[in-house]
Amino acid sequence: MAMEYRTKEEQVADYLREGIISGRLPRGARLKQTEIAQELKISITPVREALKLLEAEGYLASDSYRGATVAPFDVGASTEILKLRITLETQLVESAVRKVTADNIAELRDLAAQFEQAARANDSTSARGINYRFHRRIYDFAELPKTLHFVQVLWAQYPFDVINRISGRALRAAEEHSELLRNVIEGDAASAMLTMRRHIETGWSEFRSSSGPAHSETSLVPAKTTEKEPL
């Protein structure tokens, strides 16, 4: 991703958001500042600030005993979040269609191709990360930073990591990405908004169908440990 205009703090936060949304950093996992700093080869200060930002957005929970952990999925708020996502993300898509450049489209084509390749290879880890980048870049192109900020807050409480593990979901999502990309290339904002709405609704519908009536938040969160992990 082209992130030259972002601070180190923002780059670290985006890296961790992708990890959480993709499931690479599972719910309940403890995040250690020193390990993140070593992995990214940066000082601990931007990592510390990024963790504070993600806690404010709802991606992380923090206490003095366990430190920073990936927050659980909030089942009770899901329907409201779904409606808000549709409202805000269709607005971002509409703006992106009107502002996108040829270079932007080339980048989206590449990401869509990478996602489809990962889906066909059944590489779910890569596919989930690419899926995040595909959506994030479209919304970057909208140039509506406040709207994007609210969307990122909603993403913190949405079960992307579970949805993207549903059998066959990645291949179906690849087809939906292709349709959205066609709408963007054709400059058809109305169709792009409708495609995005259907994309969000389909993922949610598949999640509910695969979870069943007995679905509960506890089934999505690994057991907590009692080991103290200071920040």
Coordinates of C-alpha atoms in Angstrom, one line a residue, residues 44-215:
I44 CA 8.6 1.3 20.4
T45 CA 7.1 4.8 20.6
P46 CA 4.9 4.6 17.4
V47 CA 3.8 1.1 18.4
R48 CA 2.7 2.4 21.8
E49 CA 0.7 5.3 20.1
A50 CA -0.8 2.9 17.5
L51 CA -2.1 0.6 20.3
K52 CA -3.7 3.6 22.0
L53 CA -5.4 4.6 18.7
L54 CA -6.7 1.0 18.1
E55 CA -8.0 0.8 21.7
A56 CA -9.9 4.1 21.1
E57 CA -11.4 2.6 17.9
G58 CA -12.4 -0.6 19.6
Y59 CA -10.0 -3.0 18.1
L60 CA -8.2 -3.6 21.4
A61 CA -9.0 -3.9 25.0
S62 CA -6.4 -3.1 27.7
D63 CA -6.0 -3.6 31.4
S64 CA -3.1 -3.4 33.8
Y65 CA -2.9 -7.1 34.2
R66 CA -3.1 -8.6 30.7
G67 CA -2.0 -5.6 28.6
A68 CA -3.4 -5.0 25.2
T69 CA -5.6 -7.8 23.7
V70 CA -7.6 -8.1 20.5
A71 CA -11.2 -7.2 21.4
P72 CA -14.0 -9.8 21.1
F73 CA -16.7 -9.7 18.4
D74 CA -19.8 -7.9 19.7
V75 CA -22.7 -10.2 18.6
G76 CA -25.4 -7.9 20.1
A77 CA -24.4 -4.9 18.1
S78 CA -24.0 -6.7 14.8
T79 CA -27.3 -5.8 13.1
E80 CA -26.8 -2.1 13.8
I81 CA -23.2 -2.2 12.6
L82 CA -24.4 -3.9 9.4
K83 CA -26.8 -1.1 8.6
L84 CA -24.2 1.6 9.5
R85 CA -21.6 -0.1 7.3
I86 CA -24.0 -0.2 4.3
T87 CA -24.8 3.5 4.8
L88 CA -21.2 4.7 5.1
E89 CA -19.4 2.4 2.8
T90 CA -21.8 3.0 -0.1
Q91 CA -21.1 6.7 0.4
L92 CA -17.4 6.0 0.2
V93 CA -17.8 4.0 -2.9
E94 CA -19.8 6.7 -4.6
S95 CA -17.1 9.3 -3.9
A96 CA -14.4 6.9 -5.0
V97 CA -16.0 6.3 -8.3
R98 CA -16.1 10.1 -9.0
K99 CA -12.5 10.7 -7.9
V100 CA -10.6 7.5 -9.0
T101 CA -7.7 7.9 -11.4
A102 CA -6.3 5.5 -14.0
D103 CA -3.4 4.7 -11.6
N104 CA -5.9 4.0 -8.8
I105 CA -7.8 1.6 -11.1
A106 CA -4.6 -0.2 -12.0
E107 CA -3.8 -0.7 -8.3
L108 CA -7.3 -2.0 -7.6
R109 CA -7.0 -4.4 -10.6
D110 CA -3.8 -5.7 -9.1
L111 CA -5.3 -6.2 -5.7
A112 CA -8.4 -7.9 -7.1
A113 CA -6.2 -10.3 -9.1
Q114 CA -4.1 -11.1 -6.0
F115 CA -7.2 -11.8 -4.0
E116 CA -8.7 -14.1 -6.6
Q117 CA -5.3 -15.9 -6.9
A118 CA -5.2 -16.4 -3.2
A119 CA -8.8 -17.6 -3.1
R120 CA -8.2 -20.1 -5.9
A121 CA -5.1 -21.4 -4.1
N122 CA -7.2 -21.7 -0.9
D123 CA -4.7 -19.4 0.9
S124 CA -7.1 -18.0 3.3
T125 CA -4.6 -16.0 5.4
S126 CA -3.3 -14.1 2.3
A127 CA -6.8 -13.7 0.9
R128 CA -8.1 -12.1 4.1
G129 CA -5.3 -9.6 4.2
I130 CA -5.7 -8.7 0.5
N131 CA -9.4 -8.3 1.0
Y132 CA -8.7 -5.7 3.7
R133 CA -6.3 -3.8 1.4
F134 CA -8.7 -3.9 -1.5
H135 CA -11.5 -2.3 0.4
R136 CA -9.3 0.1 2.3
R137 CA -7.7 1.4 -1.0
I138 CA -11.1 2.1 -2.6
Y139 CA -12.1 4.1 0.5
D140 CA -8.8 5.9 0.5
F141 CA -9.6 7.1 -3.0
A142 CA -12.9 8.6 -1.8
E143 CA -11.0 11.3 0.1
L144 CA -13.5 11.3 2.9
P145 CA -11.3 10.8 5.9
K146 CA -13.9 11.3 8.6
T147 CA -16.3 8.8 7.0
L148 CA -13.5 6.3 6.7
H149 CA -12.6 6.8 10.3
F150 CA -16.1 5.9 11.4
V151 CA -16.1 2.9 9.1
Q152 CA -12.8 1.7 10.7
V153 CA -14.5 1.9 14.1
L154 CA -17.4 -0.3 12.8
W155 CA -14.9 -2.8 11.3
A156 CA -13.4 -3.3 14.8
Q157 CA -16.7 -5.0 15.9
Y158 CA -17.5 -6.9 12.7
P159 CA -16.7 -10.7 12.3
F160 CA -14.6 -10.4 9.1
D161 CA -12.2 -13.1 10.4
V162 CA -15.1 -15.5 10.7
I163 CA -16.9 -14.6 7.5
N164 CA -13.7 -15.0 5.5
R165 CA -13.2 -18.6 6.7
I166 CA -16.6 -19.8 5.4
S167 CA -16.1 -22.4 2.8
G168 CA -16.2 -20.9 -0.7
R169 CA -16.7 -17.4 0.5
A170 CA -13.4 -16.1 -0.8
L171 CA -14.2 -17.2 -4.4
R172 CA -17.7 -15.7 -4.2
A173 CA -16.2 -12.5 -2.8
A174 CA -13.7 -12.5 -5.7
E175 CA -16.6 -12.4 -8.2
E176 CA -18.3 -9.6 -6.2
H177 CA -15.0 -7.6 -6.3
S178 CA -14.8 -8.1 -10.0
E179 CA -18.3 -6.7 -10.4
L180 CA -17.5 -3.7 -8.2
L181 CA -14.4 -3.0 -10.1
R182 CA -16.3 -3.0 -13.4
N183 CA -18.7 -0.5 -12.0
V184 CA -15.8 1.7 -10.9
I185 CA -14.1 1.5 -14.3
E186 CA -17.3 2.4 -16.0
G187 CA -17.8 5.3 -13.7
D188 CA -21.2 3.9 -12.7
A189 CA -21.6 5.2 -9.1
A190 CA -25.2 4.0 -8.7
S191 CA -24.3 0.4 -9.7
A192 CA -21.1 0.5 -7.6
M193 CA -23.1 1.5 -4.5
L194 CA -25.6 -1.3 -5.1
T195 CA -22.8 -3.8 -5.7
M196 CA -21.2 -2.8 -2.4
R197 CA -24.4 -3.1 -0.5
R198 CA -25.0 -6.6 -1.9
H199 CA -21.4 -7.5 -1.1
I200 CA -21.8 -6.5 2.5
E201 CA -25.2 -8.1 2.9
T202 CA -24.1 -11.4 1.2
G203 CA -21.1 -11.8 3.6
W204 CA -23.4 -11.2 6.6
S205 CA -26.1 -13.6 5.3
E206 CA -23.5 -16.3 4.8
F207 CA -22.2 -15.7 8.3
R208 CA -25.6 -16.0 9.9
S209 CA -26.4 -19.2 7.9
S210 CA -23.1 -20.8 8.8
S211 CA -23.3 -19.9 12.5
G212 CA -26.8 -21.1 13.1
P213 CA -29.2 -20.0 15.9
A214 CA -26.8 -21.4 18.5
H215 CA -24.1 -18.9 17.5

